[in-house]
mmCIF file with all atom_site columns, N, CA and C in Angstrom:
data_model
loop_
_atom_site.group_PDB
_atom_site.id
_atom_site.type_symbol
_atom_site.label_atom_id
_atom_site.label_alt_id
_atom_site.label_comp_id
_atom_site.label_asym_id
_atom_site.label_entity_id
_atom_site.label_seq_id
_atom_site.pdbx_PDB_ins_code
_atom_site.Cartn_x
_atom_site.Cartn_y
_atom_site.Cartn_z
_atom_site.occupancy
_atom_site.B_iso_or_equiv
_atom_site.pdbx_formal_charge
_atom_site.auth_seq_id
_atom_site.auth_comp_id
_atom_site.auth_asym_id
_atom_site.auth_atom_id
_atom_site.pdbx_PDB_model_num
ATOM 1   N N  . UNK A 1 1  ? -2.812  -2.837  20.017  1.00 80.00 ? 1  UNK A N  1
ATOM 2   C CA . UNK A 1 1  ? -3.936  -3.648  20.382  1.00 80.00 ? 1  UNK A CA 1
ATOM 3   C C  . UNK A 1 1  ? -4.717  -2.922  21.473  1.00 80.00 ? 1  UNK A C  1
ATOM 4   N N  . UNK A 1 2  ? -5.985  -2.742  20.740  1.00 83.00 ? 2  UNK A N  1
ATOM 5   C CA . UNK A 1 2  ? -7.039  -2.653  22.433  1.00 83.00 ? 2  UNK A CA 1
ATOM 6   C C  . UNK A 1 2  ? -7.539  -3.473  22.850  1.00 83.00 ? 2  UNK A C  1
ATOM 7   N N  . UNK A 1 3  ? -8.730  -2.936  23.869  1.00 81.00 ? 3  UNK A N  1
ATOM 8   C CA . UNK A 1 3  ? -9.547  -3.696  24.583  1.00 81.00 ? 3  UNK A CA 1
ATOM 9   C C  . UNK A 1 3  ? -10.430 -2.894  24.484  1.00 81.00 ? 3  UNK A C  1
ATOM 10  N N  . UNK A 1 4  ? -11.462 -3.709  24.752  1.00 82.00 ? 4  UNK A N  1
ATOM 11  C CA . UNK A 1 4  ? -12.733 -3.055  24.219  1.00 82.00 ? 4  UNK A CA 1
ATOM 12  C C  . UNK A 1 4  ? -13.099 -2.009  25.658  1.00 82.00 ? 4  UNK A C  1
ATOM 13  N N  . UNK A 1 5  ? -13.051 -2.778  26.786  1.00 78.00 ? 5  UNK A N  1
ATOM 14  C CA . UNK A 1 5  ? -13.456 -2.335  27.826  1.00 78.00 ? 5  UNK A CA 1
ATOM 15  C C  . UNK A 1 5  ? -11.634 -1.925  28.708  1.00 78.00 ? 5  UNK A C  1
ATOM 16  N N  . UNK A 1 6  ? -10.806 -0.847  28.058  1.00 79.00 ? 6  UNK A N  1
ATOM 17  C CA . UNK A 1 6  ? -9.385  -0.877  29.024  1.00 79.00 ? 6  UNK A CA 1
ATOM 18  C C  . UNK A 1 6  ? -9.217  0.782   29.384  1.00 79.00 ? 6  UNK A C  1
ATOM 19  N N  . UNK A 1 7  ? -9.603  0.720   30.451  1.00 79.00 ? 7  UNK A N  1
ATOM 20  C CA . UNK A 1 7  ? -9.599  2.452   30.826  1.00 79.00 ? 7  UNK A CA 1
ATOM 21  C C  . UNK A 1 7  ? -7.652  3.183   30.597  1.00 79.00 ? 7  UNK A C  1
ATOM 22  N N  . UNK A 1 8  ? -7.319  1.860   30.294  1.00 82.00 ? 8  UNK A N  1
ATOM 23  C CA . UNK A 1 8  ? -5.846  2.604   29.934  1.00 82.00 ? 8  UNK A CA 1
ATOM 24  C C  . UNK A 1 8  ? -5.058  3.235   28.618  1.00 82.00 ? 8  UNK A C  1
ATOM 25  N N  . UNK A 1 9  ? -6.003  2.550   27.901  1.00 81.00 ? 9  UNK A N  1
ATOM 26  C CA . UNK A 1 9  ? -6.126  2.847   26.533  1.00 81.00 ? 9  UNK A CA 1
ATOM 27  C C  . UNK A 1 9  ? -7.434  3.130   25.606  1.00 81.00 ? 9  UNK A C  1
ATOM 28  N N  . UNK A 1 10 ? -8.141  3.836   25.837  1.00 85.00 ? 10 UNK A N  1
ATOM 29  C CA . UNK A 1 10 ? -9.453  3.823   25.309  1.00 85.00 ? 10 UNK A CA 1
ATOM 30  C C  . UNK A 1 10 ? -10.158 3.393   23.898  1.00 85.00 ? 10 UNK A C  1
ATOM 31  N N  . UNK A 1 11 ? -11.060 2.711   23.243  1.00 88.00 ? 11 UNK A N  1
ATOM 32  C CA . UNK A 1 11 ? -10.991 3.112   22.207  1.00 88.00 ? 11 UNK A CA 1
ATOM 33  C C  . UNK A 1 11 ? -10.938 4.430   21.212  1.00 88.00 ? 11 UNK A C  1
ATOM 34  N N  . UNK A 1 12 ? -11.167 5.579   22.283  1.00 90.00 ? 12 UNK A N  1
ATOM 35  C CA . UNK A 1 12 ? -10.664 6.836   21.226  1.00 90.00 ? 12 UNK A CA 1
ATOM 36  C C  . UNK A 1 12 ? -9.060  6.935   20.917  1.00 90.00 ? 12 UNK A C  1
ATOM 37  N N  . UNK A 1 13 ? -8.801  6.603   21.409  1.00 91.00 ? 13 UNK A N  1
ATOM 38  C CA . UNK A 1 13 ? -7.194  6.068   20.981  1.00 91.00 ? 13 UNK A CA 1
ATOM 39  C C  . UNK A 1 13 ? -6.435  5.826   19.834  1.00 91.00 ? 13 UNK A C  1
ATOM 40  N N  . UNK A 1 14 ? -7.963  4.676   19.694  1.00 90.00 ? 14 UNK A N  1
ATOM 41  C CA . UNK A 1 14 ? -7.319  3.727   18.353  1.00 90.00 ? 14 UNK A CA 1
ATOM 42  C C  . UNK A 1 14 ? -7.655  4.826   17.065  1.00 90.00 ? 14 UNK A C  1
ATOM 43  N N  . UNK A 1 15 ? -9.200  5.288   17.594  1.00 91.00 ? 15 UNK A N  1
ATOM 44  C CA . UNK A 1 15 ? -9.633  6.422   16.226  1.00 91.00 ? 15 UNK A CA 1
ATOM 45  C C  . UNK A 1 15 ? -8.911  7.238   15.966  1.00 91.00 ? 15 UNK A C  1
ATOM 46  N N  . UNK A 1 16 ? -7.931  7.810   17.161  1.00 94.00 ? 16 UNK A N  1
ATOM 47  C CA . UNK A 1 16 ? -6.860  8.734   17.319  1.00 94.00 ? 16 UNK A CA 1
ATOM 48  C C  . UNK A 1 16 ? -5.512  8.612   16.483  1.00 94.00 ? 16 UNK A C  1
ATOM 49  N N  . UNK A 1 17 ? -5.336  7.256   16.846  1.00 94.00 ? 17 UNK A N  1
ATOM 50  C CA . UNK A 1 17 ? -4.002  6.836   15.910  1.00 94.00 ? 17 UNK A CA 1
ATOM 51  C C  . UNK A 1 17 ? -4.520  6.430   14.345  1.00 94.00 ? 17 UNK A C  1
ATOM 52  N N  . UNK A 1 18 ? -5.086  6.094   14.303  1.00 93.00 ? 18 UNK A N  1
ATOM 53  C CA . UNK A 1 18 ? -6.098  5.829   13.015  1.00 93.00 ? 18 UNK A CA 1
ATOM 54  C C  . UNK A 1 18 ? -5.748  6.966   12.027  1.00 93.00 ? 18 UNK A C  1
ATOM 55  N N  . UNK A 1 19 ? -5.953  7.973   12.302  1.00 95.00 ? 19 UNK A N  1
ATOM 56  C CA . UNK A 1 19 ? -6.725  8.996   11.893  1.00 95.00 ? 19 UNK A CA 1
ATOM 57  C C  . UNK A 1 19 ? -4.789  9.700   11.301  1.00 95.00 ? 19 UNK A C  1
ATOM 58  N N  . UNK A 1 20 ? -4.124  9.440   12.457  1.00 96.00 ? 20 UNK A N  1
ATOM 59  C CA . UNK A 1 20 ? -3.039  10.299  12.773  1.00 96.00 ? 20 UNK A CA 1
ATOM 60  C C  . UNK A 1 20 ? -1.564  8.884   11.808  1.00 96.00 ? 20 UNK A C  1
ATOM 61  N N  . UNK A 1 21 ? -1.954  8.060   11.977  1.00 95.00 ? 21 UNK A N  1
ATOM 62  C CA . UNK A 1 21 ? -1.194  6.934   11.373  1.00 95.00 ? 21 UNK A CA 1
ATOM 63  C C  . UNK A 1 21 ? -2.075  5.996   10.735  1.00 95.00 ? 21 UNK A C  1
ATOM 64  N N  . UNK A 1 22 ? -2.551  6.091   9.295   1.00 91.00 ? 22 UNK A N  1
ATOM 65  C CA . UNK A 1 22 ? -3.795  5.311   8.507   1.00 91.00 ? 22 UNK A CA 1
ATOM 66  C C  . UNK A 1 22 ? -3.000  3.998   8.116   1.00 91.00 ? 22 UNK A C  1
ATOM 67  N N  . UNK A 1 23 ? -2.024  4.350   8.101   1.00 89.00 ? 23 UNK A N  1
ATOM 68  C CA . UNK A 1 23 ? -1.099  2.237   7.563   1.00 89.00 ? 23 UNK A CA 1
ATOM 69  C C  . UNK A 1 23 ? -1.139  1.533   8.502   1.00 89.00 ? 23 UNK A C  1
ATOM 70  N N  . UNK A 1 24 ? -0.958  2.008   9.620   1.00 87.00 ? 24 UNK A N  1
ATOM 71  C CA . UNK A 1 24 ? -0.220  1.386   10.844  1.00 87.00 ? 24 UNK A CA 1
ATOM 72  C C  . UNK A 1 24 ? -1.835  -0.206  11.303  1.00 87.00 ? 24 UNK A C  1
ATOM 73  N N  . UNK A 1 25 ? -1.320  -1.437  11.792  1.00 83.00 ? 25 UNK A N  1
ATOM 74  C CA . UNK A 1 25 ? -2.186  -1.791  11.872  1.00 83.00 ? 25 UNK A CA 1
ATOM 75  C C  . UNK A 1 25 ? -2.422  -2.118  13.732  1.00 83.00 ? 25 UNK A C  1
ATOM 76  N N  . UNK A 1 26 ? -3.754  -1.713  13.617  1.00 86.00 ? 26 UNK A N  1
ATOM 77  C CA . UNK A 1 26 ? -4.175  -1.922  15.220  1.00 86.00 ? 26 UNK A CA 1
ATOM 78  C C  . UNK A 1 26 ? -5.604  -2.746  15.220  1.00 86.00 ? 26 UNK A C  1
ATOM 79  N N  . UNK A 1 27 ? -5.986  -3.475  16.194  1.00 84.00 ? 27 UNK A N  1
ATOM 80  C CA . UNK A 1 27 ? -6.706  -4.732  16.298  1.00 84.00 ? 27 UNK A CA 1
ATOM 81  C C  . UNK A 1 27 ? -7.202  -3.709  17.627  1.00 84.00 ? 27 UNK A C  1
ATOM 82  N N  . UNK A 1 28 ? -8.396  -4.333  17.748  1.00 85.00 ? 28 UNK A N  1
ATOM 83  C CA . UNK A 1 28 ? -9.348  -4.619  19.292  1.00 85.00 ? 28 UNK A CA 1
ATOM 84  C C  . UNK A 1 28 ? -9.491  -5.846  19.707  1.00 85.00 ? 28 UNK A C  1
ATOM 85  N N  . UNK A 1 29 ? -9.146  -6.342  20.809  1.00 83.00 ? 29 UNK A N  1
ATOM 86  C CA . UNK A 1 29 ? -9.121  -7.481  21.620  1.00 83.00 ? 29 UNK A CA 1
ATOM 87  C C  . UNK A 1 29 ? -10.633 -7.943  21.945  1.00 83.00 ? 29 UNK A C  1
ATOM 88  N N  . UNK A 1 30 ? -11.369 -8.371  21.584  1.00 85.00 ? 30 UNK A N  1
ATOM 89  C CA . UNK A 1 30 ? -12.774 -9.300  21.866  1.00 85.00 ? 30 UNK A CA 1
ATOM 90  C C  . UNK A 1 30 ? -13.265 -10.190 22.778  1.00 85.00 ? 30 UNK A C  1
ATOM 91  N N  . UNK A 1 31 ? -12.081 -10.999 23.298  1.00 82.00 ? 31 UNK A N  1
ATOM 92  C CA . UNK A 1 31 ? -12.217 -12.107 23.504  1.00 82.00 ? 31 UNK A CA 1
ATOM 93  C C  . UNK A 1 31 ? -12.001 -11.830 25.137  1.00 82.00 ? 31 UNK A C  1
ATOM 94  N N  . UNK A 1 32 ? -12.210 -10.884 25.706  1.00 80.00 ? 32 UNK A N  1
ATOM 95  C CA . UNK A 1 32 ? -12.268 -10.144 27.277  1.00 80.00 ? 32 UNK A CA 1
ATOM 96  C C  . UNK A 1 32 ? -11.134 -10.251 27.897  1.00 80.00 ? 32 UNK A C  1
ATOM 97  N N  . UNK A 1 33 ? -9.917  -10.342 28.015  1.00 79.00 ? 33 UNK A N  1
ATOM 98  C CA . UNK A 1 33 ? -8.575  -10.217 28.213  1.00 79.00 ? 33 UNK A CA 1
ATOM 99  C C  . UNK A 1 33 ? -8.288  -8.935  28.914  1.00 79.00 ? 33 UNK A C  1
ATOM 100 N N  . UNK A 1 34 ? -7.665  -8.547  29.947  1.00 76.00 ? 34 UNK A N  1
ATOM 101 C CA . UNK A 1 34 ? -8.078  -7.426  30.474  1.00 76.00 ? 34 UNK A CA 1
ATOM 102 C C  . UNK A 1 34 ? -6.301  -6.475  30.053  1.00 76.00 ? 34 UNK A C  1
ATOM 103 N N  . UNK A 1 35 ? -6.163  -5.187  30.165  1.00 76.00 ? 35 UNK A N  1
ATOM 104 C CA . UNK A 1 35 ? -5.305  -4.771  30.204  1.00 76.00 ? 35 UNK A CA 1
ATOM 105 C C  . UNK A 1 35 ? -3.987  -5.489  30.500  1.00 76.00 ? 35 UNK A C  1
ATOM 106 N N  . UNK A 1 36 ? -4.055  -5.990  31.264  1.00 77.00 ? 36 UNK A N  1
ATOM 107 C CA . UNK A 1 36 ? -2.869  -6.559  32.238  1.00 77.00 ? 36 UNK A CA 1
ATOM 108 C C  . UNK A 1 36 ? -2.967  -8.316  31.676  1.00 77.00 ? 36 UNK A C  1
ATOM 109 N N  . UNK A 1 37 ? -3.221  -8.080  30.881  1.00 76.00 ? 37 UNK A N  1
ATOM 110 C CA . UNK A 1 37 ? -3.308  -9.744  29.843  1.00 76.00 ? 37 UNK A CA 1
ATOM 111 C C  . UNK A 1 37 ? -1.854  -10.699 30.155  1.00 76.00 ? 37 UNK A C  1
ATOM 112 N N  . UNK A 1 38 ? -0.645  -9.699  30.175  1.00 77.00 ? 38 UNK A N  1
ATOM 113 C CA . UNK A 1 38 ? 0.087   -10.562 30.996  1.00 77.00 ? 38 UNK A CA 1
ATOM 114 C C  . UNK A 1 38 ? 0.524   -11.369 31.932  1.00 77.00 ? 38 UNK A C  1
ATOM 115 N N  . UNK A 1 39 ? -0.467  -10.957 32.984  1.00 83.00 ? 39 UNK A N  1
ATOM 116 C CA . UNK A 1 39 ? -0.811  -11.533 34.383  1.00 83.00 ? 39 UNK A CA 1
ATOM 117 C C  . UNK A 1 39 ? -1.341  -12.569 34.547  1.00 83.00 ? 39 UNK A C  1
ATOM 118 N N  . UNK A 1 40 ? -1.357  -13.289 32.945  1.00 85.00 ? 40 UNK A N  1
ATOM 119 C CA . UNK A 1 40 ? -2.665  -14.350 33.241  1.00 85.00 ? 40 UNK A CA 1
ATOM 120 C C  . UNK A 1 40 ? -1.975  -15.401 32.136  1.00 85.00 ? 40 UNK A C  1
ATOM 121 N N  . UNK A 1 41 ? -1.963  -17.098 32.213  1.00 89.00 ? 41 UNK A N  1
ATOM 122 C CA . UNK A 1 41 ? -1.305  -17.619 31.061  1.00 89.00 ? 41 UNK A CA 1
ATOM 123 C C  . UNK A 1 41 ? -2.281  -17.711 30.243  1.00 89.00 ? 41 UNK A C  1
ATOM 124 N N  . UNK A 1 42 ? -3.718  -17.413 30.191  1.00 86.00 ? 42 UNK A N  1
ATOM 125 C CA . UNK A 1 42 ? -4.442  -17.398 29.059  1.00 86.00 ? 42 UNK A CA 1
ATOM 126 C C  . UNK A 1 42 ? -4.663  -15.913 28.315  1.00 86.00 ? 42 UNK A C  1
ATOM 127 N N  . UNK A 1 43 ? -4.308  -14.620 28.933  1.00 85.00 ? 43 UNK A N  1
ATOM 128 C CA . UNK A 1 43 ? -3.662  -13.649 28.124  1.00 85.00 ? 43 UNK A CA 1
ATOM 129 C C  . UNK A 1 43 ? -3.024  -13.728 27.389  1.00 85.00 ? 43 UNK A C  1
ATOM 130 N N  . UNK A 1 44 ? -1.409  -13.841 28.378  1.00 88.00 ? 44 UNK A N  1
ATOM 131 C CA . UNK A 1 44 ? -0.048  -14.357 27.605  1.00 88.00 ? 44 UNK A CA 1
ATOM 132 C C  . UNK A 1 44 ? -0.264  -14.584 26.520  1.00 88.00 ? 44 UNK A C  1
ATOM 133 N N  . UNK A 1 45 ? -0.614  -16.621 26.502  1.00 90.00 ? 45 UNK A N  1
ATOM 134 C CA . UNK A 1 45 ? -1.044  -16.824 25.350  1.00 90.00 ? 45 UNK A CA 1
ATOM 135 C C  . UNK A 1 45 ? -1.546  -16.540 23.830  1.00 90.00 ? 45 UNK A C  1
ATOM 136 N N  . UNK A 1 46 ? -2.670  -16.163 24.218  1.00 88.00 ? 46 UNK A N  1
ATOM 137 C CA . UNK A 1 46 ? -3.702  -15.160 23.084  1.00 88.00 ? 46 UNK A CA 1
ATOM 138 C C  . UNK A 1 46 ? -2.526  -14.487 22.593  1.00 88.00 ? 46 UNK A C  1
ATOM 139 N N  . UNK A 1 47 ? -2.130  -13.127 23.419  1.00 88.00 ? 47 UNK A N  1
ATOM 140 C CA . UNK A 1 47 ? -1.678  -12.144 23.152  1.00 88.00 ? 47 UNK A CA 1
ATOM 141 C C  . UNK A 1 47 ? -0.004  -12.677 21.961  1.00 88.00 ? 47 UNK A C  1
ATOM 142 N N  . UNK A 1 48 ? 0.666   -13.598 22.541  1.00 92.00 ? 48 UNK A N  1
ATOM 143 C CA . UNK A 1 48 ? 1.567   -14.499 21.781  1.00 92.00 ? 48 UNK A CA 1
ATOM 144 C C  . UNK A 1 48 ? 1.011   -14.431 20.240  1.00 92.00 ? 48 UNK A C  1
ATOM 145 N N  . UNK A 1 49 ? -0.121  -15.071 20.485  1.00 93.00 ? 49 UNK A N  1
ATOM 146 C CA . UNK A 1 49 ? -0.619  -16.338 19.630  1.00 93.00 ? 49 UNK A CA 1
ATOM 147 C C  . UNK A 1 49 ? -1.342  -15.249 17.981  1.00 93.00 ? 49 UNK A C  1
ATOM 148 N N  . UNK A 1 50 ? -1.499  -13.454 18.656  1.00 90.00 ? 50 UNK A N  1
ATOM 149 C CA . UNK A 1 50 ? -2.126  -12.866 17.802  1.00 90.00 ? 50 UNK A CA 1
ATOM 150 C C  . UNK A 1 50 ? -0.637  -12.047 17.263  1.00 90.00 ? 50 UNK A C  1
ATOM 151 N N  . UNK A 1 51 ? 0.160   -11.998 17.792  1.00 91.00 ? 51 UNK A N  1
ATOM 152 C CA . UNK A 1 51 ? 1.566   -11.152 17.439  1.00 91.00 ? 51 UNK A CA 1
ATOM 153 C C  . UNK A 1 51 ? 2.116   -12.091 16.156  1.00 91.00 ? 51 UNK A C  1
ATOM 154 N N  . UNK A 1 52 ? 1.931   -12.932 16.242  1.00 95.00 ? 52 UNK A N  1
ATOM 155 C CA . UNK A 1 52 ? 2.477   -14.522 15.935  1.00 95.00 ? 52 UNK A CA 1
ATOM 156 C C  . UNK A 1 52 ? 1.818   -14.540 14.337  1.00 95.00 ? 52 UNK A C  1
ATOM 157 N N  . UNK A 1 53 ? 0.503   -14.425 14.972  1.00 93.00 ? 53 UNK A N  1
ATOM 158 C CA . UNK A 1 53 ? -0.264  -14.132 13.627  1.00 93.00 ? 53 UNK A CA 1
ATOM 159 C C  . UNK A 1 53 ? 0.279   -12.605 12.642  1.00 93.00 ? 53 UNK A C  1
ATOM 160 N N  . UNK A 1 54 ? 0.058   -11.772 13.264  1.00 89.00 ? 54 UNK A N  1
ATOM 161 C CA . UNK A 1 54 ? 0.501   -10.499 12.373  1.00 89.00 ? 54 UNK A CA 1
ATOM 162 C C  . UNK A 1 54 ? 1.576   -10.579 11.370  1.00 89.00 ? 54 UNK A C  1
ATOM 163 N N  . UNK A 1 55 ? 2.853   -11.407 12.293  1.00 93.00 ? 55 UNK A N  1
ATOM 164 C CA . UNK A 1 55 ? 4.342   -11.453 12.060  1.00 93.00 ? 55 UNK A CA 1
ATOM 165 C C  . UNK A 1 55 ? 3.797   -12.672 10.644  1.00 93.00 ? 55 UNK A C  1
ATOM 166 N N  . UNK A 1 56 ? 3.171   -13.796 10.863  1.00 94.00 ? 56 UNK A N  1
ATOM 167 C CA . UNK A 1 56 ? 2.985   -14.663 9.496   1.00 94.00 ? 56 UNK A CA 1
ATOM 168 C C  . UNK A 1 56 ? 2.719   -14.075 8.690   1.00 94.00 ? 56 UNK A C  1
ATOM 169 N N  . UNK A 1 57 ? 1.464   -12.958 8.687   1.00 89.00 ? 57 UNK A N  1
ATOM 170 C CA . UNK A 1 57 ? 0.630   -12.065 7.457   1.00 89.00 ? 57 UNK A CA 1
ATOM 171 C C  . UNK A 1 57 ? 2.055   -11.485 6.696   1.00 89.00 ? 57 UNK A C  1
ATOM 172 N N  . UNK A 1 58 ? 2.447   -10.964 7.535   1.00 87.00 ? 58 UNK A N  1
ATOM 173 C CA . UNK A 1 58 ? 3.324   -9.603  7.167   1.00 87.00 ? 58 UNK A CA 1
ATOM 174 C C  . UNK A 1 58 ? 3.990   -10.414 6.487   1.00 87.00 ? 58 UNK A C  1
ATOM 175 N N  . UNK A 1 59 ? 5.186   -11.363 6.898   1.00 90.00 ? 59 UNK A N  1
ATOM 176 C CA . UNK A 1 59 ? 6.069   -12.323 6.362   1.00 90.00 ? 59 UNK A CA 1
ATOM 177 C C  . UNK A 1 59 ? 5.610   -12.790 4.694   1.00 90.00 ? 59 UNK A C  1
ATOM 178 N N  . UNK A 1 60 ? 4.048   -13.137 4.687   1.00 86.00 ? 60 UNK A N  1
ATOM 179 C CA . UNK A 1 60 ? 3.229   -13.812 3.816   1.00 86.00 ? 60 UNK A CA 1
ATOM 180 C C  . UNK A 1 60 ? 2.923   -12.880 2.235   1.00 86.00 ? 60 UNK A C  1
ATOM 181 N N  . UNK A 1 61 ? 2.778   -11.641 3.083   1.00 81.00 ? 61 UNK A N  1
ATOM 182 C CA . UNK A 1 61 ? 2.602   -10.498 1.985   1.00 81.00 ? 61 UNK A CA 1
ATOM 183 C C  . UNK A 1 61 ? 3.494   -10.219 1.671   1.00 81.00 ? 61 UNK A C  1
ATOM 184 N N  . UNK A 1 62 ? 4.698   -10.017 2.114   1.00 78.00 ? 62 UNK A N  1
ATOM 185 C CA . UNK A 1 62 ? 5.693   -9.357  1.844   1.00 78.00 ? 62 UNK A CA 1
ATOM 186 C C  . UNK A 1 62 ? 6.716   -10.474 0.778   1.00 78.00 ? 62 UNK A C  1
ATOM 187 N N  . UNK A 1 63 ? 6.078   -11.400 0.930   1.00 77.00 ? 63 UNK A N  1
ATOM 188 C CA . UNK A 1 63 ? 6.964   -13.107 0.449   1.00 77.00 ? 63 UNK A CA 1
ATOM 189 C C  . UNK A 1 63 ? 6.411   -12.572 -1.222  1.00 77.00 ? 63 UNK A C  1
ATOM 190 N N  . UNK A 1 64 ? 4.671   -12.669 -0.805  1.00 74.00 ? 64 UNK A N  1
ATOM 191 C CA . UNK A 1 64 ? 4.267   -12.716 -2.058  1.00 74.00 ? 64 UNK A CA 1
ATOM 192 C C  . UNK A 1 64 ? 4.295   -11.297 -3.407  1.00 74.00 ? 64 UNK A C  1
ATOM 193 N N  . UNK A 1 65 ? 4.722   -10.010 -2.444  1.00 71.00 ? 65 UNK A N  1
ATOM 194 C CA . UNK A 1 65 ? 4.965   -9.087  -3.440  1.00 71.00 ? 65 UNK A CA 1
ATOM 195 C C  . UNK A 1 65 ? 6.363   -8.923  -4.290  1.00 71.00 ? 65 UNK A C  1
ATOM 196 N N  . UNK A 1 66 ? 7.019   -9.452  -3.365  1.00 68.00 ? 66 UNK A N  1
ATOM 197 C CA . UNK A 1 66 ? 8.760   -9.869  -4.015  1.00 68.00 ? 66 UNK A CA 1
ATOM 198 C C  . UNK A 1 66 ? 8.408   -10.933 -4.945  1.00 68.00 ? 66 UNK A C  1
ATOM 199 N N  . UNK A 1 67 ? 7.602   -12.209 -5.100  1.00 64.00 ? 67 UNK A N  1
ATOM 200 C CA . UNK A 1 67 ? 7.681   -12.233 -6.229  1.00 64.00 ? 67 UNK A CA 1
ATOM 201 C C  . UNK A 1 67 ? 6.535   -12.250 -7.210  1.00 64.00 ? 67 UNK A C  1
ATOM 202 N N  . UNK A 1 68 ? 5.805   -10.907 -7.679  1.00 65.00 ? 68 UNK A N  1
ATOM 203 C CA . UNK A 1 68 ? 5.195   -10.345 -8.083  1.00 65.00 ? 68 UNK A CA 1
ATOM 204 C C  . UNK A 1 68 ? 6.049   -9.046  -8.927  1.00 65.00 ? 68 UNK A C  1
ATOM 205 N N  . UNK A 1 69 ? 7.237   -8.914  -8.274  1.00 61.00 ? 69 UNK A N  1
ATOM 206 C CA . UNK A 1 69 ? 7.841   -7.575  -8.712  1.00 61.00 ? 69 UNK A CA 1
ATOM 207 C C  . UNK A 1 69 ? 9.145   -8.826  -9.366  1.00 61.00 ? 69 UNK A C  1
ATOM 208 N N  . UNK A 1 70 ? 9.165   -10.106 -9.494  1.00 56.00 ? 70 UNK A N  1
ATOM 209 C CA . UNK A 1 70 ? 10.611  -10.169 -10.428 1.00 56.00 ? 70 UNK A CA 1
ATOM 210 C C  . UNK A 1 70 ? 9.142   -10.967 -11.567 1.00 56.00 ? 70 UNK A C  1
#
């Protein structure tokens, strides 16, 4: 995950890993959350709340290609 504006991780980063790992999935953070998103319970949160999300997708796709393949 980035941030749009996180001098700790830049977005050349993401183009970086992108480029270098094309499956892998990485998001940009929008919603102004700063690096240190932990420091804050409305980071936390979010940050929870989008992991949370990934883990359903993944779970969801992966549900639905198992049974696609019997």
């Amino acid at each position: 995950m980035f941030g749009i504006d996180d001098h700790w991780c830049p977005l050349q980063m993401l183009e970086e890993i992108s480029k270098q790992a094309p499956d892998i999935s990485l998001s940009i953070e929008r919603e102004g959350h700063t690096h240190s998103f932990c420091c804050t319970e409305a980071g936390s949160v979010w940050v929870a709340q989008h992991v949370a999300s990934l883990i359903k997708n993944k779970i969801s796709i992966s549900s639905k290609v198992k049974h696609l393949s019997f």
